[in-house]
Every structure is written in structure tokens, then in C-alpha cells.
PDB file of C-alpha atoms and ligand atoms in Angstrom:
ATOM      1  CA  UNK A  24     128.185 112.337 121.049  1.00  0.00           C
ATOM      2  CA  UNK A  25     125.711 109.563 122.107  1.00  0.00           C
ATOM      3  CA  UNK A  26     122.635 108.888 119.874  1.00  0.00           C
ATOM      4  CA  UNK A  27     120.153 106.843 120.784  1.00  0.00           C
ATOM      5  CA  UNK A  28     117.018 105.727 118.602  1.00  0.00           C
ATOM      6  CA  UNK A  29     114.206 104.663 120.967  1.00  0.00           C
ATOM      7  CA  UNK A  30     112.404 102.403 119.127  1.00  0.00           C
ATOM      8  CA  UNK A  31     109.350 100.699 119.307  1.00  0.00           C
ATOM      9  CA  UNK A  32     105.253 100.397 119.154  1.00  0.00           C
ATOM     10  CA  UNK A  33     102.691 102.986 119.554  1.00  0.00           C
ATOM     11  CA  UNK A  34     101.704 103.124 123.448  1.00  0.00           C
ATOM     12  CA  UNK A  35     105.423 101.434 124.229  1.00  0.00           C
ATOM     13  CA  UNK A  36     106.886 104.565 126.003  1.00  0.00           C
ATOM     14  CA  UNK A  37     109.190 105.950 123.778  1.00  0.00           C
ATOM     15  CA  UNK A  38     107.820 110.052 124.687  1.00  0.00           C
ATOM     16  CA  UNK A  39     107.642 109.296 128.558  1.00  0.00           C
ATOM     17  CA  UNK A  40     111.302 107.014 128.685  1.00  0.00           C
ATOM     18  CA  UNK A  41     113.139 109.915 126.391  1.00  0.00           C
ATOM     19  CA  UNK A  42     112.333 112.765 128.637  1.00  0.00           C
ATOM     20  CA  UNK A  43     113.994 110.848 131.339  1.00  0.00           C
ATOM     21  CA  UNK A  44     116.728 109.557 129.309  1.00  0.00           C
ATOM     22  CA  UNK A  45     117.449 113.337 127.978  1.00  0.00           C
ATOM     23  CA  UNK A  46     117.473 115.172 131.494  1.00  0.00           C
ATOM     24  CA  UNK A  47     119.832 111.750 132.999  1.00  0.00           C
ATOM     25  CA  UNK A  48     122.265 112.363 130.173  1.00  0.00           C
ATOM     26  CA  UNK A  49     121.896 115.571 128.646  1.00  0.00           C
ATOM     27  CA  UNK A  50     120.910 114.727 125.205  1.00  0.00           C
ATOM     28  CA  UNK A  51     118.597 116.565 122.710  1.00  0.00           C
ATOM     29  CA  UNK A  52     115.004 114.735 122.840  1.00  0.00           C
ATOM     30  CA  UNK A  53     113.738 114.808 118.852  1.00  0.00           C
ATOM     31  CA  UNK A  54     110.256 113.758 118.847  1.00  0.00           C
ATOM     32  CA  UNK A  55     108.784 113.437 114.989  1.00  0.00           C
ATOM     33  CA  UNK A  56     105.669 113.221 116.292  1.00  0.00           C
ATOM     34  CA  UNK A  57     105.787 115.996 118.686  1.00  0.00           C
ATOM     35  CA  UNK A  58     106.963 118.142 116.190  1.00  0.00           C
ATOM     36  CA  UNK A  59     104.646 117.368 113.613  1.00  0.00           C
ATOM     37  CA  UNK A  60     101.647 118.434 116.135  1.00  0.00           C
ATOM     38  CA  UNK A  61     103.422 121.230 116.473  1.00  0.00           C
ATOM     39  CA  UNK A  62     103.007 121.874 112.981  1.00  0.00           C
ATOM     40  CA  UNK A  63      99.411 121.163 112.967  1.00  0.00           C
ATOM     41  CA  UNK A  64      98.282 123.166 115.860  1.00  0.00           C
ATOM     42  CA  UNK A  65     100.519 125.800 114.129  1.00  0.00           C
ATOM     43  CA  UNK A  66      98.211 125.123 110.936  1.00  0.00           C
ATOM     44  CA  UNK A  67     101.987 125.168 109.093  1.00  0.00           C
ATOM     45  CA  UNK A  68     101.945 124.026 105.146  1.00  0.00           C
ATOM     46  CA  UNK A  69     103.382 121.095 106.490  1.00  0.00           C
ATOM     47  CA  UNK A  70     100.990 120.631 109.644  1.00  0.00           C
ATOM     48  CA  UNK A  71      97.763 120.622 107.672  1.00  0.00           C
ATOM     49  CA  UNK A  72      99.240 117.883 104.764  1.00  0.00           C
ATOM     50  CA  UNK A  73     100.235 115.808 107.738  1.00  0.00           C
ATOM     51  CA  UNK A  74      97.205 116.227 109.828  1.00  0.00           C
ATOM     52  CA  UNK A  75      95.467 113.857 106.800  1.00  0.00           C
ATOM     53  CA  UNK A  76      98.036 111.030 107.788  1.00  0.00           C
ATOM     54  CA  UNK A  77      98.199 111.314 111.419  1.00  0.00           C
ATOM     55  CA  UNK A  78      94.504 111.185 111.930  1.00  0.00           C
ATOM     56  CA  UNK A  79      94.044 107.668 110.200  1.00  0.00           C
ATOM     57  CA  UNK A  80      97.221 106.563 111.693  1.00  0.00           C
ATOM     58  CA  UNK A  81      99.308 106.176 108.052  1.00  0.00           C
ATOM     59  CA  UNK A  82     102.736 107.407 108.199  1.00  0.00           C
ATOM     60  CA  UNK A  83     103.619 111.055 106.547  1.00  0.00           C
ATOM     61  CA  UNK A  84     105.555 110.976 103.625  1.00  0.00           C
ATOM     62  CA  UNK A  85     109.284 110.256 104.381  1.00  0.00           C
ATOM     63  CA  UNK A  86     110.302 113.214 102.183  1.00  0.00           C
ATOM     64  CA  UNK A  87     108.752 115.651 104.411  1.00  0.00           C
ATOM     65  CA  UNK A  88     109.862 113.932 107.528  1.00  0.00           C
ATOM     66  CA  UNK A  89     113.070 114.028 106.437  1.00  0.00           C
ATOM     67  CA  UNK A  90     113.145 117.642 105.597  1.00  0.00           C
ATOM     68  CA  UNK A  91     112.285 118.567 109.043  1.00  0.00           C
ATOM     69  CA  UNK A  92     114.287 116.171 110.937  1.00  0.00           C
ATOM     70  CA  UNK A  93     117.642 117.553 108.913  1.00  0.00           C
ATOM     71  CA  UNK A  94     116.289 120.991 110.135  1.00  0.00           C
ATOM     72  CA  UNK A  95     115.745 120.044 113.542  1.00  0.00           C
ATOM     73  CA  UNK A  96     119.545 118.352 113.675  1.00  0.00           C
ATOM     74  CA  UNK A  97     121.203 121.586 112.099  1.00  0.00           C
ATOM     75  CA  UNK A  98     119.197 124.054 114.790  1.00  0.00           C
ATOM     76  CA  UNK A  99     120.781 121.880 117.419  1.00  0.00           C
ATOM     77  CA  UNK A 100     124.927 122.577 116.079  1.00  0.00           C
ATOM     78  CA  UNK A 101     126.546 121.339 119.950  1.00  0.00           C
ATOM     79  CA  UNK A 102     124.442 119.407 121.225  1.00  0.00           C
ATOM     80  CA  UNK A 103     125.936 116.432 123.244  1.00  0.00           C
ATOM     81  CA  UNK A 104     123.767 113.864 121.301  1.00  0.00           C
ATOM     82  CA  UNK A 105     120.158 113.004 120.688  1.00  0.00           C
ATOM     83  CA  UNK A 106     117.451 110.632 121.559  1.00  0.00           C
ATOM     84  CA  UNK A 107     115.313 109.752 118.368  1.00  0.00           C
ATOM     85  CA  UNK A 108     112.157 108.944 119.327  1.00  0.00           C
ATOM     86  CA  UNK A 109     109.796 107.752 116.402  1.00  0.00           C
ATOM     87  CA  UNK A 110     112.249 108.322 113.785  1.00  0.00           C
ATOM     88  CA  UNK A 111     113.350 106.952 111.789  1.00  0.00           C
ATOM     89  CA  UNK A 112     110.007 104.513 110.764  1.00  0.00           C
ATOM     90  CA  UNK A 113     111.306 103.229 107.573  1.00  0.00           C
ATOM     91  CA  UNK A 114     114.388 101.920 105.909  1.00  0.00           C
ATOM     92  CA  UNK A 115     114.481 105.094 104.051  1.00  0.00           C
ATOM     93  CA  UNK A 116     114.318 106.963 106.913  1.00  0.00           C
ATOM     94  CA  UNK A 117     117.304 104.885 108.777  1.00  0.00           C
ATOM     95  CA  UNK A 118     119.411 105.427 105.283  1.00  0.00           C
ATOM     96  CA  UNK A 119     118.730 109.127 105.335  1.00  0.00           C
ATOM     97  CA  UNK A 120     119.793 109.343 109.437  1.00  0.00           C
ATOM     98  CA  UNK A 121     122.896 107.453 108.772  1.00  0.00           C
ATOM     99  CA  UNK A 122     124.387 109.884 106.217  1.00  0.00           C
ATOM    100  CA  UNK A 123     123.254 112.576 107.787  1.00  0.00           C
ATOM    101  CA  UNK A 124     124.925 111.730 111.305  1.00  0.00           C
ATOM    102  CA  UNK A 125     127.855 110.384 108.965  1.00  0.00           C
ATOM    103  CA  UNK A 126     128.462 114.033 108.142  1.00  0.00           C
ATOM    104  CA  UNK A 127     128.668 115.572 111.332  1.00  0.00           C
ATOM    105  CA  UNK A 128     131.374 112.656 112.326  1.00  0.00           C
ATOM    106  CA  UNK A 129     128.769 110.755 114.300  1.00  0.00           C
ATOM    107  CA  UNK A 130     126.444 107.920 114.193  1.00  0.00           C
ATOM    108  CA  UNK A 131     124.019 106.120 115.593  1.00  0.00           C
ATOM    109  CA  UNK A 132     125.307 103.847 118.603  1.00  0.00           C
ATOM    110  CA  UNK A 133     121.948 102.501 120.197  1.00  0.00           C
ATOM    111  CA  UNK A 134     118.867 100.953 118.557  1.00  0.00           C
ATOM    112  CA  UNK A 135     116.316 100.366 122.020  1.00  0.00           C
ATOM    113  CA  UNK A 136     113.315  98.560 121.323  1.00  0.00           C
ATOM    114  CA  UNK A 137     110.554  98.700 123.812  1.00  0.00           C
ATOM    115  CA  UNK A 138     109.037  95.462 123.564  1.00  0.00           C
ATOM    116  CA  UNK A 139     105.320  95.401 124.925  1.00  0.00           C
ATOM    117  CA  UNK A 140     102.377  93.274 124.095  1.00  0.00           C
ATOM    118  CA  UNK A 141      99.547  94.675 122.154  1.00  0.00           C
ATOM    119  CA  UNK A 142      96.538  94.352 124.499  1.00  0.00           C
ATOM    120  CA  UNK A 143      99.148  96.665 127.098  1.00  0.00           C
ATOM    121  CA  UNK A 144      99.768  98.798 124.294  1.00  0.00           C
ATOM    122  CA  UNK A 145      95.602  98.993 123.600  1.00  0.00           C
ATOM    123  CA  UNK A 146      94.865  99.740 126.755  1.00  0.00           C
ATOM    124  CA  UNK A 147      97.717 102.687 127.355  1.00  0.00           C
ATOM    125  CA  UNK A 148      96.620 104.240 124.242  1.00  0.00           C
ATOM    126  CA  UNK A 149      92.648 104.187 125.065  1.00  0.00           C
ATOM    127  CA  UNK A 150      93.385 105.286 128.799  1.00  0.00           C
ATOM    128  CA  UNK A 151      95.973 108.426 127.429  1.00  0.00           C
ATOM    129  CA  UNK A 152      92.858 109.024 125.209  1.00  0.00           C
ATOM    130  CA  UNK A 153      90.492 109.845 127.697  1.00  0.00           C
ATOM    131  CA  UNK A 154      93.071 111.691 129.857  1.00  0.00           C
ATOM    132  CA  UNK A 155      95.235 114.078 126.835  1.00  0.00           C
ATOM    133  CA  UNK A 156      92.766 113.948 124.215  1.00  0.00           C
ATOM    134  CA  UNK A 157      94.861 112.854 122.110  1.00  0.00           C
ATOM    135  CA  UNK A 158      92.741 112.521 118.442  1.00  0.00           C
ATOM    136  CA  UNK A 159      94.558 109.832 117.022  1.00  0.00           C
ATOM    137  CA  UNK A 160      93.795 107.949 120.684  1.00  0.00           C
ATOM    138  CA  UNK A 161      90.733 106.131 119.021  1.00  0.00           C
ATOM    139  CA  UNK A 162      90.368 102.333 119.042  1.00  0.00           C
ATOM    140  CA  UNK A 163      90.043 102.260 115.148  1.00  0.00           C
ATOM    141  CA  UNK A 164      93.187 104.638 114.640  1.00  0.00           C
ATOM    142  CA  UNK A 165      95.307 102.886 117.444  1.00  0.00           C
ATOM    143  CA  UNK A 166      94.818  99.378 116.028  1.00  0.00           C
ATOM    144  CA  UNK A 167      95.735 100.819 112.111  1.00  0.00           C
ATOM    145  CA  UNK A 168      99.012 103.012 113.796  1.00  0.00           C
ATOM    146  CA  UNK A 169      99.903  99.211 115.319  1.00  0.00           C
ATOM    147  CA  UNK A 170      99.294  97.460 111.746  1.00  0.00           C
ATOM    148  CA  UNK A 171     101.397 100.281 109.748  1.00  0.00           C
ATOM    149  CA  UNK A 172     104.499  99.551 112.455  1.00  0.00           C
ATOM    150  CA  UNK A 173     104.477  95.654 112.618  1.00  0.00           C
ATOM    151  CA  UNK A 174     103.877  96.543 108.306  1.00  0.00           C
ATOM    152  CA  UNK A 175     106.747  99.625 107.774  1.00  0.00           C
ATOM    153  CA  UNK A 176     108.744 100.347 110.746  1.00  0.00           C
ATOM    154  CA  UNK A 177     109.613  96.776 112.257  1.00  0.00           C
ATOM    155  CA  UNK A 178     112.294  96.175 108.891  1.00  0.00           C
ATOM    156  CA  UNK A 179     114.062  99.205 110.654  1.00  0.00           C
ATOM    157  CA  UNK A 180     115.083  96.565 113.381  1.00  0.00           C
ATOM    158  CA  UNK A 181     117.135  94.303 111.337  1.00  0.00           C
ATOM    159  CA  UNK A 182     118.776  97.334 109.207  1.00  0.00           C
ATOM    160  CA  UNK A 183     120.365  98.093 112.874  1.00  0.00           C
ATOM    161  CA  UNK A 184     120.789  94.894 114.326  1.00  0.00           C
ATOM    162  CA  UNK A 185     122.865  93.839 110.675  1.00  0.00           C
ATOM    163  CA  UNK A 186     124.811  97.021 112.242  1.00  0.00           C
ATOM    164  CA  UNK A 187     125.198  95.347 115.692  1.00  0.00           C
ATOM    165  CA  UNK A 188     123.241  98.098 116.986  1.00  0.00           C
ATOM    166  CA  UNK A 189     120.339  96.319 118.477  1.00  0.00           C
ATOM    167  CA  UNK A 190     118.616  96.252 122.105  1.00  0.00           C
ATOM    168  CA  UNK A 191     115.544  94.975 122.742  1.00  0.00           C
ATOM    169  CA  UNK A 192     114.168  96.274 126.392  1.00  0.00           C
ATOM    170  CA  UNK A 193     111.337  94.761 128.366  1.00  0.00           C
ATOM    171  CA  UNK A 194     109.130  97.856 128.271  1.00  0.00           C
ATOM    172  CA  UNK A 195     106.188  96.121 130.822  1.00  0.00           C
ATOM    173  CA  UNK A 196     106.523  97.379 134.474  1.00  0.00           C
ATOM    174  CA  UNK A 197     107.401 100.653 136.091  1.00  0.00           C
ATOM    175  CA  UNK A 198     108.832 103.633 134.534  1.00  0.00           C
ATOM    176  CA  UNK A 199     111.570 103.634 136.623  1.00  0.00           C
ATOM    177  CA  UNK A 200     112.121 100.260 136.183  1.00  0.00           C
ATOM    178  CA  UNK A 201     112.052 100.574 132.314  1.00  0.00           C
ATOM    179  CA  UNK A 202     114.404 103.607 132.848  1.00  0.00           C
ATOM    180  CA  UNK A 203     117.114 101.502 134.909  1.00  0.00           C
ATOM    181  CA  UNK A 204     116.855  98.675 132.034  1.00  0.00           C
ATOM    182  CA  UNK A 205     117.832 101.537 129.459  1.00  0.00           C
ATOM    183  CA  UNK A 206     120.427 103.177 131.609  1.00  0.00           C
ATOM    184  CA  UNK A 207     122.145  99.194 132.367  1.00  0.00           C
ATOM    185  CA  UNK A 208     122.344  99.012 128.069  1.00  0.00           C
ATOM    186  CA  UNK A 209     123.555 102.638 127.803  1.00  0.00           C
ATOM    187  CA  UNK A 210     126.380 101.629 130.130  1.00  0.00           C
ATOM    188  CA  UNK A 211     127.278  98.392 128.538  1.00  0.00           C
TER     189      UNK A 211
HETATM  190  P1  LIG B 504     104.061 109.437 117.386  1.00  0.00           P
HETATM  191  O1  LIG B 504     103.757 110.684 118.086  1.00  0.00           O
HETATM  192  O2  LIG B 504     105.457 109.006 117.264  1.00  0.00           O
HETATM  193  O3  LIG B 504     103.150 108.316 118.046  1.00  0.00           O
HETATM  194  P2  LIG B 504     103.290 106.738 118.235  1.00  0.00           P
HETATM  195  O4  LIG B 504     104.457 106.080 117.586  1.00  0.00           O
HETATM  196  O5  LIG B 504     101.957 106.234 117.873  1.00  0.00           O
HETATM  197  O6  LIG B 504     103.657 106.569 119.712  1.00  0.00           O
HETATM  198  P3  LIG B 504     102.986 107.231 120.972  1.00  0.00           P
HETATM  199  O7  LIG B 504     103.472 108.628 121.118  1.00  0.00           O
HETATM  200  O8  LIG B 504     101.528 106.989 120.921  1.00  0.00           O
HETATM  201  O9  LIG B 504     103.569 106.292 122.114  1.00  0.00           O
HETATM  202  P4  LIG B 504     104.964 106.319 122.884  1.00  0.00           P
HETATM  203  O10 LIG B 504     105.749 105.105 122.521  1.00  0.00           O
HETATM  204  O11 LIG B 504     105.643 107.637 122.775  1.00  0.00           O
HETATM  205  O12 LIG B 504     104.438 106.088 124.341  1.00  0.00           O
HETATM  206  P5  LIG B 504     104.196 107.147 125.548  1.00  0.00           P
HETATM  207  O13 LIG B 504     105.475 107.385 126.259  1.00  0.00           O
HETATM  208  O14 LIG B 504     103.436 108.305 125.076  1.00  0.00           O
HETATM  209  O15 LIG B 504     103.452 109.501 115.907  1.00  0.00           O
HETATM  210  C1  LIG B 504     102.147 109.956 115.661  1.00  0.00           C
HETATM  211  C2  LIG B 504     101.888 110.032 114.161  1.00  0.00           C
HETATM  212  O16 LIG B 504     102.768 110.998 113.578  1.00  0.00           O
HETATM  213  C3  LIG B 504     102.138 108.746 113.376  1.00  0.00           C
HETATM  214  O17 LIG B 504     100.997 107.908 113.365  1.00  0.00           O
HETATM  215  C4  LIG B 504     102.470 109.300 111.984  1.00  0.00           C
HETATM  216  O18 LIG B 504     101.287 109.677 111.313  1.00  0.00           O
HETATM  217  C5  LIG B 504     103.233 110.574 112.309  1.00  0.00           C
HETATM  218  N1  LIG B 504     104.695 110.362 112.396  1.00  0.00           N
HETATM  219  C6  LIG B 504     105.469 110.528 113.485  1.00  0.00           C
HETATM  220  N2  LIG B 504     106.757 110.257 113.226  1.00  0.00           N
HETATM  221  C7  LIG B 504     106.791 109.881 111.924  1.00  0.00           C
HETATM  222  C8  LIG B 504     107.837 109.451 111.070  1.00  0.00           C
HETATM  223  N3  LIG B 504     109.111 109.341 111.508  1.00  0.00           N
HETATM  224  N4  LIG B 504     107.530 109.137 109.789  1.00  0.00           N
HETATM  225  C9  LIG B 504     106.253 109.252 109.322  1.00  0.00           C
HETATM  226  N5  LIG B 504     105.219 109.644 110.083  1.00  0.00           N
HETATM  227  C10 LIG B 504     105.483 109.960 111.384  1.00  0.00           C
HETATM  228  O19 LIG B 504     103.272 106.228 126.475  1.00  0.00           O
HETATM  229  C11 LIG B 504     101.946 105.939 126.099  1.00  0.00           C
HETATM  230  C12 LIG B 504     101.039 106.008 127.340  1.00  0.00           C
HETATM  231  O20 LIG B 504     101.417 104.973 128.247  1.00  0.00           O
HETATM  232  C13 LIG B 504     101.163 107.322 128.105  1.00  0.00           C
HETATM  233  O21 LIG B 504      99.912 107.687 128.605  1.00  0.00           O
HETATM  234  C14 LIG B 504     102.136 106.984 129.243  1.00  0.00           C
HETATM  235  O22 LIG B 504     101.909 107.765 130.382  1.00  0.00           O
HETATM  236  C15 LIG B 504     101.824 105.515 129.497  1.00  0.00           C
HETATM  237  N6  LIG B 504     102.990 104.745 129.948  1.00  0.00           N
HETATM  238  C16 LIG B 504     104.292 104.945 129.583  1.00  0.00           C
HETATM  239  N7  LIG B 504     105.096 104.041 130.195  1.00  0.00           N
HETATM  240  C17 LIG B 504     104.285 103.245 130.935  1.00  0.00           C
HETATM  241  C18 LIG B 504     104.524 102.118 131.791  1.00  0.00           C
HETATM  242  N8  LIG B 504     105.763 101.654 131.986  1.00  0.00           N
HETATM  243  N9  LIG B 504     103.453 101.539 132.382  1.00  0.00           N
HETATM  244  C19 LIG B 504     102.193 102.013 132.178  1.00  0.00           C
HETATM  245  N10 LIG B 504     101.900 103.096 131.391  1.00  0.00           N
HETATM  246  C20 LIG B 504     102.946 103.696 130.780  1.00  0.00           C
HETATM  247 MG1  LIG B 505     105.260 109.416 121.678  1.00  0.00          MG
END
């Protein structure tokens, strides 16, 4: 198995580089974020308690996120690895991953950080905005989703790289380009 955790700011291209990176190598793509729209267009329990979070940008509770990210693992029993993109956000998060993977004999081998500078990020986010409609695409909510990762998700970084398990990625130019940088880590 090969899992990857593609890590990294709001707007970085975590959704757009795991697509690719999950077709190239056959790996399961587990989005929390996807999945937790999923939820809320569903109008799920757990959609409409994190709908209150996601629209001001403030991460859901780790104990739900958790919860579903164990049951999206165990409805995938062969897969050939996965690509975590936004998970896990906090050290709890990375804590709860590692003994979960520990338990199915596997771990975690690659911690990618896109690295891109906020005004890049800004200006992603606005332009997705006007083009997916995406609610939490707003200037206010975009700048507070940046704060609460520089705030709780960057201390994920060192957890891994203690591990050995960091790569930072320069995530500024073309997709492909950013896609070839991934695949030239991924192949040591
Ligand atoms: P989530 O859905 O994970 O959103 P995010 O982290 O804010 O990241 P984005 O999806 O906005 O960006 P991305 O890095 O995927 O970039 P993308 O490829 O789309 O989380 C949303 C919310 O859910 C959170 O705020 C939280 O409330 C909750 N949540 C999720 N996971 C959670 C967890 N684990 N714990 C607690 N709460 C959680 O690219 C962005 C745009 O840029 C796109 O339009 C794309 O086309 C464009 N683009 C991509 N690459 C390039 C490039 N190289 N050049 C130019 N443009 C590019
Ligand atoms: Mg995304």
C-alpha cells in the first residue's frame, strides 16, 4: 500500500493534484471535505452540525471527522492505498490516522505540502468562487479558513517530519508541472 497525505493551505491544490495522483497510481482519493458536502447537501445528522463550521471556515469537531474517516477506510477493505487530502488537520487527527493505518499493517509513507503564497491562494479561492459557487468561497471566510490552518493544521507538519515523512512541493505553476514535482518525490 502507498498512502499519501496531501497537505497544505486552502486554494493550494490538494482536490485538483489528488485526482491526478489517484488515476496515475491507482489509489483511493479521501476527500474530508468532499465528503462532508456530501453530507450537507444530503441534509445528514452529520451534514447539518457541520454545515455551522464549514460556513465560517472553523474546523468540525475532530470526533466526528474521525468517525467518518474510519468509515470511509473500512468501506474501502483492498484498496491499493489512499491519498488523504485535508485530513488529517490536527495532531489529534494525525494520532488517530496512525493507529488506525497501524492496524491494517500500513502507514503513512508521504507527508506533501503544497507550499503557495497567500495572495495566490486569495485569488484561486475568489476566482473558484465566482466559477463553482462554492459558499465558503467568500473573502471573509477564505481569509478565517487560512488563519485556522497557519493556527491548527500547520503543527501536523512537524508531527510527520519528526517521522521523516516530510515533503514540501512548490505548488506555484502548472498543474502538470505540480503533478511531475509530486510524481519525482513519490519515486524517490
Ligand atoms: P476542504 O474542502 O478541505 O477545503 P480547503 O482545505 O479550504 O481546501 P480547498 O478545497 O479550498 O483547496 P484545495 O487545496 O483542495 O485546492 P483546489 O485543488 O480545489 O475543507 C472545507 C471545510 O470542511 C473546512 O473549512 C472545514 O470546515 C471542513 N473540514 C474538511 N476537512 C476537515 C477535517 N479534516 N477536520 C475538520 N474540518 C474539516 O484548488 C483551488 C482552486 O485553484 C481551484 O479552482 C483550482 O482549479 C485552482 N488551481 C489548482 N491548481 C492550480 C494551479 N497550479 N494554478 C492555478 N490554479 C490552480
Ligand atoms: Mg479541496
Amino acid at each position: 500500500m502507498t498512502n499519501i497525505v496531501l497537505f497544505g493551505p486552502p486554494g493550494s491544490g490538494k482536490g485538483t493534484q489528488a485526482k491526478r495522483l489517484c488515476e496515475k497510481f491507482d489509489l483511493v482519493h479521501l476527500s474530508t471535505g468532499d465528503i462532508l458536502r456530501k453530507e450537507m447537501n444530503e441534509r445528514t445528522p452529520l451534514g447539518k452540525k457541520a454545515k455551522a463550521f464549514m460556513g465560517k471556515g472553523e474546523l468540525v469537531p475532530d470526533r466526528d471527522v474521525v468517525e467518518m474517516v474510519a468509515h470511509a477506510i473500512d468501506s474501502h477493505g483492498y484498496a491499493n492505498g489512499f491519498i488523504f487530502d485535508g485530513f488529517p488537520r490536527t495532531i489529534a487527527q494525525a494520532e488517530f490516522l496512525d493507529e488506525m493505518l497501524k492496524e491494517r499493517d500500513t502507514e503513512v509513507h508521504y507527508l506533501i505540502i503544497l507550499d503557495v503564497t497567500h495572495d495566490e491562494l486569495v485569488e484561486r479561492l475568489l476566482k473558484r468562487g465566482q466559477i463553482e459557487g462554492r459558499t465558503d468561497d467568500t473573502p471573509e471566510v477564505i481569509e478565517n479558513r487560512i488563519k485556522v490552518y497557519h493556527e491548527q493544521t500547520a503543527p501536523v507538519i512537524s508531527y510527520y517530519r519528526n517521522k521523516g515523512k516530510y515533503f514540501p512541493v512548490n505548488g506555484i505553476g502548472s498543474i502538470d508541472e505540480i503533478t511531475e514535482r509530486i510524481v519525482q518525490v513519490m519515486q524517490g
